[in-house]
Tab-separated table of C-alpha atoms and ligand atoms in Angstrom:
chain	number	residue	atom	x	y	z
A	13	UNK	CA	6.158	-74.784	-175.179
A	14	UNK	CA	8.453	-72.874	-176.877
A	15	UNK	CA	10.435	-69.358	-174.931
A	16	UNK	CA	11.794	-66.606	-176.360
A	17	UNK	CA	12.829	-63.298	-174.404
A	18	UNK	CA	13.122	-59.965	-176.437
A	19	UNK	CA	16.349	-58.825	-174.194
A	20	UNK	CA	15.830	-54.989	-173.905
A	21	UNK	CA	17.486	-54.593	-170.317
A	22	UNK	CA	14.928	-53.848	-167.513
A	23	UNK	CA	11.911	-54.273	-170.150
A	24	UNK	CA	12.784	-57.543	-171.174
A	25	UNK	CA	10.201	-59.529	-171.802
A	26	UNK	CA	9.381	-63.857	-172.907
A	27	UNK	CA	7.395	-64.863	-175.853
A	28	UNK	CA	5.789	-67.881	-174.969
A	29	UNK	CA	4.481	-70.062	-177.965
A	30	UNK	CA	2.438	-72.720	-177.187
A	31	UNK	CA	-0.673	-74.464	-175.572
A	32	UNK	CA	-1.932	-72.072	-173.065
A	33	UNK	CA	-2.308	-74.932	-170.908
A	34	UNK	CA	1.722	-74.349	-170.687
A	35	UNK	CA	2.170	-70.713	-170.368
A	36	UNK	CA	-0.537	-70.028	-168.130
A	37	UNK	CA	0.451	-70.151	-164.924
A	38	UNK	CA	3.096	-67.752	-166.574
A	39	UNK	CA	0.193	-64.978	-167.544
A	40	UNK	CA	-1.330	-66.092	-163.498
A	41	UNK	CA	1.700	-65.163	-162.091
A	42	UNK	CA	1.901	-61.767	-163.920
A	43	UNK	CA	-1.186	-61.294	-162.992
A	44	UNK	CA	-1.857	-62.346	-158.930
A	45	UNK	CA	-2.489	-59.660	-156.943
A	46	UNK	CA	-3.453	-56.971	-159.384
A	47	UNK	CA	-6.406	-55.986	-161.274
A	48	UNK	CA	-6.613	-56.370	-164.890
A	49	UNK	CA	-9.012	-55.975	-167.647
A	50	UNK	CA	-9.133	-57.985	-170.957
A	51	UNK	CA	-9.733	-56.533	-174.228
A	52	UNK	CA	-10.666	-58.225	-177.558
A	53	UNK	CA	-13.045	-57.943	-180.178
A	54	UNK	CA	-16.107	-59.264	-181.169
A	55	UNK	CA	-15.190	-61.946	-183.755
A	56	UNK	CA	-12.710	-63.143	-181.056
A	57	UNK	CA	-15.282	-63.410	-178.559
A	58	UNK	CA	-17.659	-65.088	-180.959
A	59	UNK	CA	-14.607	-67.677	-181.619
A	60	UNK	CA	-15.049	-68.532	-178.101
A	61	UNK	CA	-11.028	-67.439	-176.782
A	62	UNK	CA	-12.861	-64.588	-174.106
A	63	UNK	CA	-14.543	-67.287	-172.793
A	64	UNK	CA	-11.800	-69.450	-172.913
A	65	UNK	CA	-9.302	-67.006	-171.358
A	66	UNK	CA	-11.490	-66.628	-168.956
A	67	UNK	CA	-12.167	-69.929	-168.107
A	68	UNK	CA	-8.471	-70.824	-167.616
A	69	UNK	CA	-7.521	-67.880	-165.292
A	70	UNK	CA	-10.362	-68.650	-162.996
A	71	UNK	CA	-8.702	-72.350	-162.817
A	72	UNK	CA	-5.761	-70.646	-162.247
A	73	UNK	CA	-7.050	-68.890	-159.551
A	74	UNK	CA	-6.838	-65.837	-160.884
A	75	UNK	CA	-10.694	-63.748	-160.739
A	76	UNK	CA	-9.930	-59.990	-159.990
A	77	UNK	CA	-10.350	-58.719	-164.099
A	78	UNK	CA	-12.688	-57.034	-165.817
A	79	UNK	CA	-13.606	-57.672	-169.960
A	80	UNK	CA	-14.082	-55.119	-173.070
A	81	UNK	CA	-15.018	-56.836	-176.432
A	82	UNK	CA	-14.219	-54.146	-179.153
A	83	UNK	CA	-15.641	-53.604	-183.044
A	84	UNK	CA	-13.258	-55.731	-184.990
A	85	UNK	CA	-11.964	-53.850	-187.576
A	86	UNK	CA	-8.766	-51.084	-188.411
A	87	UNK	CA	-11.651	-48.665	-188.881
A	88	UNK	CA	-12.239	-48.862	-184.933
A	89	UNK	CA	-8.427	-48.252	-184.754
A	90	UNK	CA	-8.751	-44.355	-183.222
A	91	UNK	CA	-8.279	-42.100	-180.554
A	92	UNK	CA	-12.357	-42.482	-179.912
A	93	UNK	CA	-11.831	-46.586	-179.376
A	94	UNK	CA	-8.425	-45.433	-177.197
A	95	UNK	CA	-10.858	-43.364	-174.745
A	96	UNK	CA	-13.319	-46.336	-174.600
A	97	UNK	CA	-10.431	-48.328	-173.701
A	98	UNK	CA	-9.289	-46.274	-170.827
A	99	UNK	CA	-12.790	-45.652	-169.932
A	100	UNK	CA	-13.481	-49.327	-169.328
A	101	UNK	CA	-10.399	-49.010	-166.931
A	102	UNK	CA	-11.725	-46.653	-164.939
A	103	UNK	CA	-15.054	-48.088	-164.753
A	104	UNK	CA	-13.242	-51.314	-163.934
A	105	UNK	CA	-11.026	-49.131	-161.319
A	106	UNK	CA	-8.064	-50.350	-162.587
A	107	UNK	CA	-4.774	-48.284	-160.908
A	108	UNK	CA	-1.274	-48.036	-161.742
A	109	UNK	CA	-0.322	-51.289	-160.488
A	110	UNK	CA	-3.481	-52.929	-162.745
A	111	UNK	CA	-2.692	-54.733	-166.549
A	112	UNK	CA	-4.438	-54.398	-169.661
A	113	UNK	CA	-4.298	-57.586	-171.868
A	114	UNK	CA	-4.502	-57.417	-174.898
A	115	UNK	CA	-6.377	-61.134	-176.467
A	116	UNK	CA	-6.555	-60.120	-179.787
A	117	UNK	CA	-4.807	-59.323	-183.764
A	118	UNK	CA	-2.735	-56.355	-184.032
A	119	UNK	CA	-5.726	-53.654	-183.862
A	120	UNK	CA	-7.212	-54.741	-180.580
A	121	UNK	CA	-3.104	-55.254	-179.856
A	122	UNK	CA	-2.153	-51.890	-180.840
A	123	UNK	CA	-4.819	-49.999	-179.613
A	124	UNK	CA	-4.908	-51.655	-176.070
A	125	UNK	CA	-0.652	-51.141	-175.510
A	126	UNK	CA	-1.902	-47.670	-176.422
A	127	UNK	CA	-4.384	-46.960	-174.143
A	128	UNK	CA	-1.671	-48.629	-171.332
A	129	UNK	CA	1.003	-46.582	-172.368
A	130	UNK	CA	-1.228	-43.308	-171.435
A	131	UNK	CA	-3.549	-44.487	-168.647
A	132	UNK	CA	-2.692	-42.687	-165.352
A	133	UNK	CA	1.209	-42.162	-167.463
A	134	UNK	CA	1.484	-45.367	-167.998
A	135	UNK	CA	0.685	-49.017	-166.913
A	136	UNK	CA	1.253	-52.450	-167.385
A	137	UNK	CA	0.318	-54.677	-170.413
A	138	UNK	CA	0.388	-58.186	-172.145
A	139	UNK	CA	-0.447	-59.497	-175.613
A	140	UNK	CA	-2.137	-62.694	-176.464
A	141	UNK	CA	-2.126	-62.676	-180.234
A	142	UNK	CA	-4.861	-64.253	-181.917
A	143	UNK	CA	-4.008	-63.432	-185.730
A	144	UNK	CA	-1.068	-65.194	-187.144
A	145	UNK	CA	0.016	-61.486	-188.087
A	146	UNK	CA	-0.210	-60.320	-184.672
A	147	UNK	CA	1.678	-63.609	-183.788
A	148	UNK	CA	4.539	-63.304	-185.900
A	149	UNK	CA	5.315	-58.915	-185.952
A	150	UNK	CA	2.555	-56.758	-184.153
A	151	UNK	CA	3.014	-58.681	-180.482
A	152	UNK	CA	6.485	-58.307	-180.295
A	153	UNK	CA	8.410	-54.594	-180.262
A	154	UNK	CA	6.351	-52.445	-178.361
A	155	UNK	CA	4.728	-50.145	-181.033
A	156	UNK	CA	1.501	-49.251	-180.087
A	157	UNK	CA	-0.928	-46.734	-181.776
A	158	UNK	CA	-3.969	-45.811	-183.369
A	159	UNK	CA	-4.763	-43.871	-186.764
A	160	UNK	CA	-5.691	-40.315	-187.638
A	161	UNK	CA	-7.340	-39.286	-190.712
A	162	UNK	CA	-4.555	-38.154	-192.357
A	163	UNK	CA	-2.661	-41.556	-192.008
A	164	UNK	CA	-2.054	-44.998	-189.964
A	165	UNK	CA	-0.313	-45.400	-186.607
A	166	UNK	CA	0.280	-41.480	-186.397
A	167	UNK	CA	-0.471	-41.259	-183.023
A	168	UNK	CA	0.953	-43.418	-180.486
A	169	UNK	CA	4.218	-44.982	-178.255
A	170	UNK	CA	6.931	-46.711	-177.556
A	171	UNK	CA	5.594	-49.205	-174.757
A	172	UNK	CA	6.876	-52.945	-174.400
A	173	UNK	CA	4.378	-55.488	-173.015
A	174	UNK	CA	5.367	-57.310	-170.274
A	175	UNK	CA	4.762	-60.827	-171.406
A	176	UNK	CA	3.690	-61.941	-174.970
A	177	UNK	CA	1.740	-65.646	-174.890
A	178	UNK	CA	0.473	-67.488	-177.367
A	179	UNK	CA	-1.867	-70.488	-177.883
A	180	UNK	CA	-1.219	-71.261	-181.132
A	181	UNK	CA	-4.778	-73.173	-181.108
A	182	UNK	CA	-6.554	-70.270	-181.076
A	183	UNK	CA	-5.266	-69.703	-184.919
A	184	UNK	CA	-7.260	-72.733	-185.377
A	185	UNK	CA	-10.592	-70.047	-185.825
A	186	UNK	CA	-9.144	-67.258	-188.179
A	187	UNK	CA	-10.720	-67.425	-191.564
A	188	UNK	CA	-8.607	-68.130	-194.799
A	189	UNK	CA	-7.907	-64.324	-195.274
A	190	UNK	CA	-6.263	-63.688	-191.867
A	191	UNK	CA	-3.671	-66.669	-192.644
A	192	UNK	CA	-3.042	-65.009	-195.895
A	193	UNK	CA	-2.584	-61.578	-194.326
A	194	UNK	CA	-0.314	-62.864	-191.971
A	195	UNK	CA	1.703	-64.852	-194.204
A	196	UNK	CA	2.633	-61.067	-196.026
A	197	UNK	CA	4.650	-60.575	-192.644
A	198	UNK	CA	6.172	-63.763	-193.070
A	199	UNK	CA	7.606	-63.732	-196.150
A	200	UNK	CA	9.159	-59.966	-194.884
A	201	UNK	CA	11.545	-62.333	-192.904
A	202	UNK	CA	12.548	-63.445	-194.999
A	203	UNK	CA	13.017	-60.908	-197.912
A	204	UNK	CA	14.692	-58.445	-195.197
A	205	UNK	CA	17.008	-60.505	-193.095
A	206	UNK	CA	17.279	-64.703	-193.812
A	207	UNK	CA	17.234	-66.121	-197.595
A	208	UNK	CA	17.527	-69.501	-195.733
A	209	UNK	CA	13.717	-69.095	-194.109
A	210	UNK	CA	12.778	-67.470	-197.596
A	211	UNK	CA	14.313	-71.080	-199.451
A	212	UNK	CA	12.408	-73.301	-196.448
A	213	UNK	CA	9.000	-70.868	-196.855
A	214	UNK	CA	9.785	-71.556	-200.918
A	215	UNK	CA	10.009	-75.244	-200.317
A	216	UNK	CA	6.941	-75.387	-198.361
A	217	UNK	CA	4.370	-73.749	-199.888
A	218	UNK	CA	1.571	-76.628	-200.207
A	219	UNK	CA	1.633	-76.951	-196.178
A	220	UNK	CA	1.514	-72.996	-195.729
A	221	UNK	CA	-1.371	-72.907	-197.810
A	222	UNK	CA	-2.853	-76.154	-195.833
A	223	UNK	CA	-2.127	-74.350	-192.253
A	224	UNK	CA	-0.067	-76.966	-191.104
A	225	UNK	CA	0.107	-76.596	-187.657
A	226	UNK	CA	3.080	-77.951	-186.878
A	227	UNK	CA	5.107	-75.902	-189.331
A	228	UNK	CA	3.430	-73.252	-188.303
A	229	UNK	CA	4.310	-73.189	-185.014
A	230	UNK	CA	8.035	-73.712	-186.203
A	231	UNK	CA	7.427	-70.311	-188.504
A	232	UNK	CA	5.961	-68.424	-185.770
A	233	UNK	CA	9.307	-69.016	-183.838
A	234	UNK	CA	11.340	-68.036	-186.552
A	235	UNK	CA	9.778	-64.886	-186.899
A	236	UNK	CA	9.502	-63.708	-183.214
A	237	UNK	CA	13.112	-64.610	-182.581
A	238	UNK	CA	13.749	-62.271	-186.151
A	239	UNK	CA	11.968	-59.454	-184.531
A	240	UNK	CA	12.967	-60.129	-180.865
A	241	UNK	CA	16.636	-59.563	-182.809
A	242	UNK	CA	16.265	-56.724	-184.540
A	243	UNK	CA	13.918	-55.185	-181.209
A	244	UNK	CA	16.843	-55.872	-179.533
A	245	UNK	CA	18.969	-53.943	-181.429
A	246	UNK	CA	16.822	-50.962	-182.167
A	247	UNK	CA	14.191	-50.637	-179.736
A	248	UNK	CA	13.076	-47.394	-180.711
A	249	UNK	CA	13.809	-47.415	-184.794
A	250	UNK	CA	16.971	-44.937	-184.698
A	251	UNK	CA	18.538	-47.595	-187.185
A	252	UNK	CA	17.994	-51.056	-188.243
A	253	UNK	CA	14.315	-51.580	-186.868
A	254	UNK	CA	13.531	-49.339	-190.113
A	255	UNK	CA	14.099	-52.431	-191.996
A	256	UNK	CA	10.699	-53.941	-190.542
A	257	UNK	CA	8.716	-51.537	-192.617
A	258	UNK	CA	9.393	-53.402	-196.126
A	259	UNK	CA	6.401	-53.330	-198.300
A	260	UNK	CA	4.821	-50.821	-195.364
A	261	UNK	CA	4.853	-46.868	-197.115
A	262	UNK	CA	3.258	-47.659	-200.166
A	263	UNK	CA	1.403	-50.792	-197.900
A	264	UNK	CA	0.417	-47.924	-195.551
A	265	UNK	CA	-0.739	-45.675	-198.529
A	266	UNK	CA	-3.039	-47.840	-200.133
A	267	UNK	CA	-4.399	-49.555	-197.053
A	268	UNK	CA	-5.767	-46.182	-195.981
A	269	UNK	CA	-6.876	-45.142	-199.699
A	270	UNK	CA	-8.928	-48.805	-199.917
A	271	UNK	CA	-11.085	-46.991	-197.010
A	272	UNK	CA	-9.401	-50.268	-195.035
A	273	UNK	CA	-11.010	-52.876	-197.438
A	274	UNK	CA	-7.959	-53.278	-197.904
A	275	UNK	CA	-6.265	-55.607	-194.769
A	276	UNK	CA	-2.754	-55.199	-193.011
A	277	UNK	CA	-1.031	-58.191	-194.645
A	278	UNK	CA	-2.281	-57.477	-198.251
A	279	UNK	CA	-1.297	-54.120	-198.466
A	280	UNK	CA	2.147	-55.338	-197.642
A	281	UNK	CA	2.261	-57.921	-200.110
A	282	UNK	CA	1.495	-55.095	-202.431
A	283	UNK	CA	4.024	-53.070	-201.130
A	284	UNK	CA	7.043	-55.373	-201.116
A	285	UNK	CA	5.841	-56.115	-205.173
A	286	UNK	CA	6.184	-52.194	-205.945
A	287	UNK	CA	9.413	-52.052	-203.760
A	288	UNK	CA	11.538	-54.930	-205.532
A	289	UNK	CA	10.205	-53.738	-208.571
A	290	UNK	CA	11.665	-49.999	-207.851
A	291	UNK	CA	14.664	-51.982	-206.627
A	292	UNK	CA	15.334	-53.658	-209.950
A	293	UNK	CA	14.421	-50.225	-211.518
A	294	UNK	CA	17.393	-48.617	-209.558
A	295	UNK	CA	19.397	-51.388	-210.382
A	296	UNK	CA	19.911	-52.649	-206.561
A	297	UNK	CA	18.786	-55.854	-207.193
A	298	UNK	CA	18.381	-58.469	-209.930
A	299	UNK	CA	14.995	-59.713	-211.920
A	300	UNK	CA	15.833	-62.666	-210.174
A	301	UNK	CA	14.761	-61.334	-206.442
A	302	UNK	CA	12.082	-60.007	-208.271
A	303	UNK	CA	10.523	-63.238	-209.935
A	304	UNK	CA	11.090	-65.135	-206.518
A	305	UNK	CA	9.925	-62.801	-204.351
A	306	UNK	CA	6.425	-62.421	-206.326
A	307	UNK	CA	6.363	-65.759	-207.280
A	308	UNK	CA	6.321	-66.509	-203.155
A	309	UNK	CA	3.513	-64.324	-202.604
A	310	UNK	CA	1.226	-65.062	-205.655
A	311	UNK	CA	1.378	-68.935	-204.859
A	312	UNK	CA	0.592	-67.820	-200.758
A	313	UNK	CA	-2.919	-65.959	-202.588
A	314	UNK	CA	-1.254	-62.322	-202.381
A	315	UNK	CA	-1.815	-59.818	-204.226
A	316	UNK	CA	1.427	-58.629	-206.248
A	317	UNK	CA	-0.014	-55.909	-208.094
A	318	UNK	CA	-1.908	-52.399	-206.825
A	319	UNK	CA	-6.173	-52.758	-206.896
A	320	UNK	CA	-7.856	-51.709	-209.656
A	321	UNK	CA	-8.700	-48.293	-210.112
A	322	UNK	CA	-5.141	-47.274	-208.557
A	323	UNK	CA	-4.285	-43.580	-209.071
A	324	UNK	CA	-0.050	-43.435	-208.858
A	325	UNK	CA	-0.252	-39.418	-207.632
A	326	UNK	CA	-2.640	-40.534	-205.072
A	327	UNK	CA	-0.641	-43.091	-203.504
A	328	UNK	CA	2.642	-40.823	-203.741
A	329	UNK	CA	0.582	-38.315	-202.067
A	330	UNK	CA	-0.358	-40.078	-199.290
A	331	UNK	CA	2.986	-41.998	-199.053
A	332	UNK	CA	4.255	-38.159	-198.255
A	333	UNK	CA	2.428	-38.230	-194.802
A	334	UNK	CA	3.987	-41.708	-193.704
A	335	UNK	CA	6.108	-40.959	-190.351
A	336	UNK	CA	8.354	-42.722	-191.498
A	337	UNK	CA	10.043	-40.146	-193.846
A	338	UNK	CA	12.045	-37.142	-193.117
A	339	UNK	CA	12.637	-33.466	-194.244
A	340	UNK	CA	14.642	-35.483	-197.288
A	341	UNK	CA	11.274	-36.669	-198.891
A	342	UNK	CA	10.106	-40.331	-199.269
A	343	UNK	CA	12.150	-43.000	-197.557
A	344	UNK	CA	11.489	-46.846	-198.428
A	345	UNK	CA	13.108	-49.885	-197.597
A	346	UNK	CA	14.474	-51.626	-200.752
A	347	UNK	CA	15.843	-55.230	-201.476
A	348	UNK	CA	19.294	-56.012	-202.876
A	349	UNK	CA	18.989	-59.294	-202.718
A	350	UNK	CA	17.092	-62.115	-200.994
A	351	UNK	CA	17.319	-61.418	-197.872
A	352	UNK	CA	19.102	-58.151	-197.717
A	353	UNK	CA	17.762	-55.042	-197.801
A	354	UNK	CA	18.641	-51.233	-197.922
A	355	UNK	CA	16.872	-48.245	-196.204
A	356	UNK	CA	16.680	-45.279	-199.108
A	357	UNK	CA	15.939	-41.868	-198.229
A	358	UNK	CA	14.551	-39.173	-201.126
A	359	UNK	CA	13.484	-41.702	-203.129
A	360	UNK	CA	13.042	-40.662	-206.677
A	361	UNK	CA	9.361	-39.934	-207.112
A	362	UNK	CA	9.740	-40.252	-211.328
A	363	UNK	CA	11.146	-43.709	-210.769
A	364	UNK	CA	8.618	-44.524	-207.767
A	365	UNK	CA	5.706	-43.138	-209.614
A	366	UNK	CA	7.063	-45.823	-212.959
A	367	UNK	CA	7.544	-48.227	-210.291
A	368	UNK	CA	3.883	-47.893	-209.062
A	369	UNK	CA	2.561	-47.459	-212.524
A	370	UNK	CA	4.139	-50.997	-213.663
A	371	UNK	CA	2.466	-52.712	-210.989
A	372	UNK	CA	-1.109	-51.616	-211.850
B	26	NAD	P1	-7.068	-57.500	-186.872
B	26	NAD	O1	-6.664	-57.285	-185.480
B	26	NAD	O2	-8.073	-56.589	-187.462
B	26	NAD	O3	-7.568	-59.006	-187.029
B	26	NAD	C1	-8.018	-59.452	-188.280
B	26	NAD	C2	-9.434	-60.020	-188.201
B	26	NAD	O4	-9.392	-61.292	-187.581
B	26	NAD	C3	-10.400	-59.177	-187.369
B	26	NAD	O5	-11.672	-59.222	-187.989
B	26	NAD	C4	-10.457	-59.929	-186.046
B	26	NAD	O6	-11.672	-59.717	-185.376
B	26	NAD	C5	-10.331	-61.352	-186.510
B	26	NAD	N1	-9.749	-62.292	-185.549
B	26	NAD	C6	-8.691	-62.104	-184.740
B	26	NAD	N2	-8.349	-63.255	-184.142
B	26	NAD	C7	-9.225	-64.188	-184.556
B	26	NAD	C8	-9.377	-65.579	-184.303
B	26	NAD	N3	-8.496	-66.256	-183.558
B	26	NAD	N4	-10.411	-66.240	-184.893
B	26	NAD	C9	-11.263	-65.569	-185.720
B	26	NAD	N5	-11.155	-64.263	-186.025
B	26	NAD	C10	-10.140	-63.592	-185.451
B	26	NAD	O7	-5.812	-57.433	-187.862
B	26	NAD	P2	-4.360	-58.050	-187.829
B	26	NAD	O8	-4.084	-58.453	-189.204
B	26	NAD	O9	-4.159	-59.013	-186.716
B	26	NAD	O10	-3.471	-56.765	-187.466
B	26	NAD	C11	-3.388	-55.663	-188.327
B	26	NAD	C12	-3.000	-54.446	-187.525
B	26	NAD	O11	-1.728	-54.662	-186.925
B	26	NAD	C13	-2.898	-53.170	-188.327
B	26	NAD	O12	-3.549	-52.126	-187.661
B	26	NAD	C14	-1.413	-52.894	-188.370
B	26	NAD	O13	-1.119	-51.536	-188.467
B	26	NAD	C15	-0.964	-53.473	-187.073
B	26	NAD	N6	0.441	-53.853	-187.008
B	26	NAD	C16	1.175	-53.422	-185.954
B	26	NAD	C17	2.495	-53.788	-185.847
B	26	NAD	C18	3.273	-53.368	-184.646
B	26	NAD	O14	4.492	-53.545	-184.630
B	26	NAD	N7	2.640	-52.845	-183.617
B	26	NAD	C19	3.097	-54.607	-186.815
B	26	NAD	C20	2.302	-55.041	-187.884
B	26	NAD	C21	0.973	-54.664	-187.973
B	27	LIG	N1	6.236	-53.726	-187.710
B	27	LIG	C1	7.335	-52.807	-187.680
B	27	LIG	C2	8.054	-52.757	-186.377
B	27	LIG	O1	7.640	-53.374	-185.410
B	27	LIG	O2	9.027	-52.093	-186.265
């Protein structure tokens, strides 16, 4: 088993990657003596993990939880699923000493570190990803949130779990579109912060696309201790944590506009081609990061240009309600080289909207 620990003072917290024979009498010991109730979703129940989870604590000796299996699905990701959540703790009498675990991708993950950031002001939580997205970015950091109509993740908190675990056998179940998705998040690693993992991810594409398990587990480390970095750094985004949202406010824009056909990890992909593409427009970066960057995702299976049907004002338009600009207009995180990347605020919307309009 591999440990990590995202060192944010008194919240610090371990990643613990791994079988979860290994880490479980970790998640036991976090547990004993207090309540808890599980969440997932249905697909992850039907995978057989619940029961699995639930198996293992018992041998652990660990009984005193209750379990909620979710609608998978970002379109569950609202305040209405939130309530459910927090209803299911009451119901399951959970109090302010109690835990909410989160077994699940990063809606189930999100939603649940939600619903403990609020319940009775606040309790306990724990993640056990189950998507290799989840695994390698929505785990780790402490965002939590659901979505309103008018955009994603506009409602919700700054709330670290207390222990992130993962049983890297459980990835064993997603289905060939989750890996992709994930793998989006991945190659963000690389294009923000390390052009070394973005030459190994280059020079390994046959066993990405063949879910090697052992290099997986190897790029699941890399990315957690990435994010457990920059986490570190910036818990609450005031700075360099911005950096993390490469590929996300046009990602964000047409995720929502697909209706959420759309998943996570694509809409990324999507995003990072129409960034380095606006980079190279604004002469920040060369072709070069350009060709390599695309070149990456297409041979992962992600999409590099915007779905068919794309309206540019559209997308600009609902770019304009991502939290993550200010009064100066759009901000975006742009690449100036592999690796390296810049955080631009009032971003040209003639350039962004020929920037968008090249990648249809
Ligand atoms: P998801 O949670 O919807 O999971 C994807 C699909 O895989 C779902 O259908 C789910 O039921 C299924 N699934 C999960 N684990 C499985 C398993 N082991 N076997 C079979 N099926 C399984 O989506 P996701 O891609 O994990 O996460 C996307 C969400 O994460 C978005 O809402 C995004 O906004 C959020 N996110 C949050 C952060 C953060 O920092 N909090 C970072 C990145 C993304
Ligand atoms: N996924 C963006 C962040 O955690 O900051």
């Amino acid at each position: 088993m591999e440990k990590l620990c995202v060192e944010l003072g008194e919240r610090s917290y371990p990643i613990a990657i791994g079988k979860s024979a290994d880490w479980m009498p970790l998640l036991a010991e976090k547990l004993a003596g207090r309540r808890a109730l599980i969440v997932t979703d249905e697909n992850v129940d039907a995978a057989g993990h619940l029961e699995a989870l639930e198996k293992a604590l018992a041998d652990a000796g660990y009984s005193d939880f209750q379990s909620l299996i979710l609608p998978p699905g970002e379109e569950h990701k609202s305040l209405a699923t939130v309530e459910l959540i927090a209803e299911a703790a009451v119901n399951a009498k959970l109090d302010r000493r109690s835990v909410m675990v989160a077994l699940s991708g990063g809606v189930v993950g999100d939603l649940t570190g939600f619903a403990a950031a609020v319940y009775m002001r606040g309790i306990d939580f724990i993640q056990l990803p189950t998507t290799l997205l989840a695994a390698v970015d929505s785990s780790v950091g402490g965002k939590t949130g659901a979505d309103l109509a008018a955009g994603k993740n506009l409602v919700g908190a700054f709330h670290q779990p207390k222990l992130v675990a993962m049983d890297v056998n459980t990835l064993d179940t997603l289905p060939p579109r989750e890996w992709r998705n994930g793998l989006a998040e991945v190659v963000k690693y690389g294009m923000i912060m390390d052009a070394g993992f973005f030459a190994m991810l280059q020079s390994e594409i046959p066993r990405l696309n063949n879910c090697d398990p052992a290099l997986y587990s190897q790029v699941i480390l890399h990315c957690c201790k990435c994010k457990a970095e920059v986490v570190a750094g910036d818990e609450q985004e005031k700075g360099r944590r911005a950096i993390l949202n490469y590929g996300h406010t046009v990602g964000h824009a047409v995720e929502k506009l697909s209706n959420f056909t759309l998943p996570h990890g694509m809409a990324v992909a999507i995003g990072m081609a129409v960034a380095v593409r606006l980079a190279v427009r604004m002469r920040k970066c060369l072709r070069r990061v350009e060709d390599q960057q695309n070149s990456l995702l297409y041979a992962l299976g992600l999409p590099v240009s915007l779905p068919k049907n794309s309206n540019v004002n559209n997308i600009i338009q609902a770019m304009k309600s991502d939290k993550k600009n200010s009064s100066g207009g759009i901000t975006m995180v742009l690449p100036t080289d592999i690796g390296k990347v810049e955080i631009v605020r009032g971003v040209d919307e003639k350039l962004l909207a020929e920037a968008l309009e090249n990648c249809l």
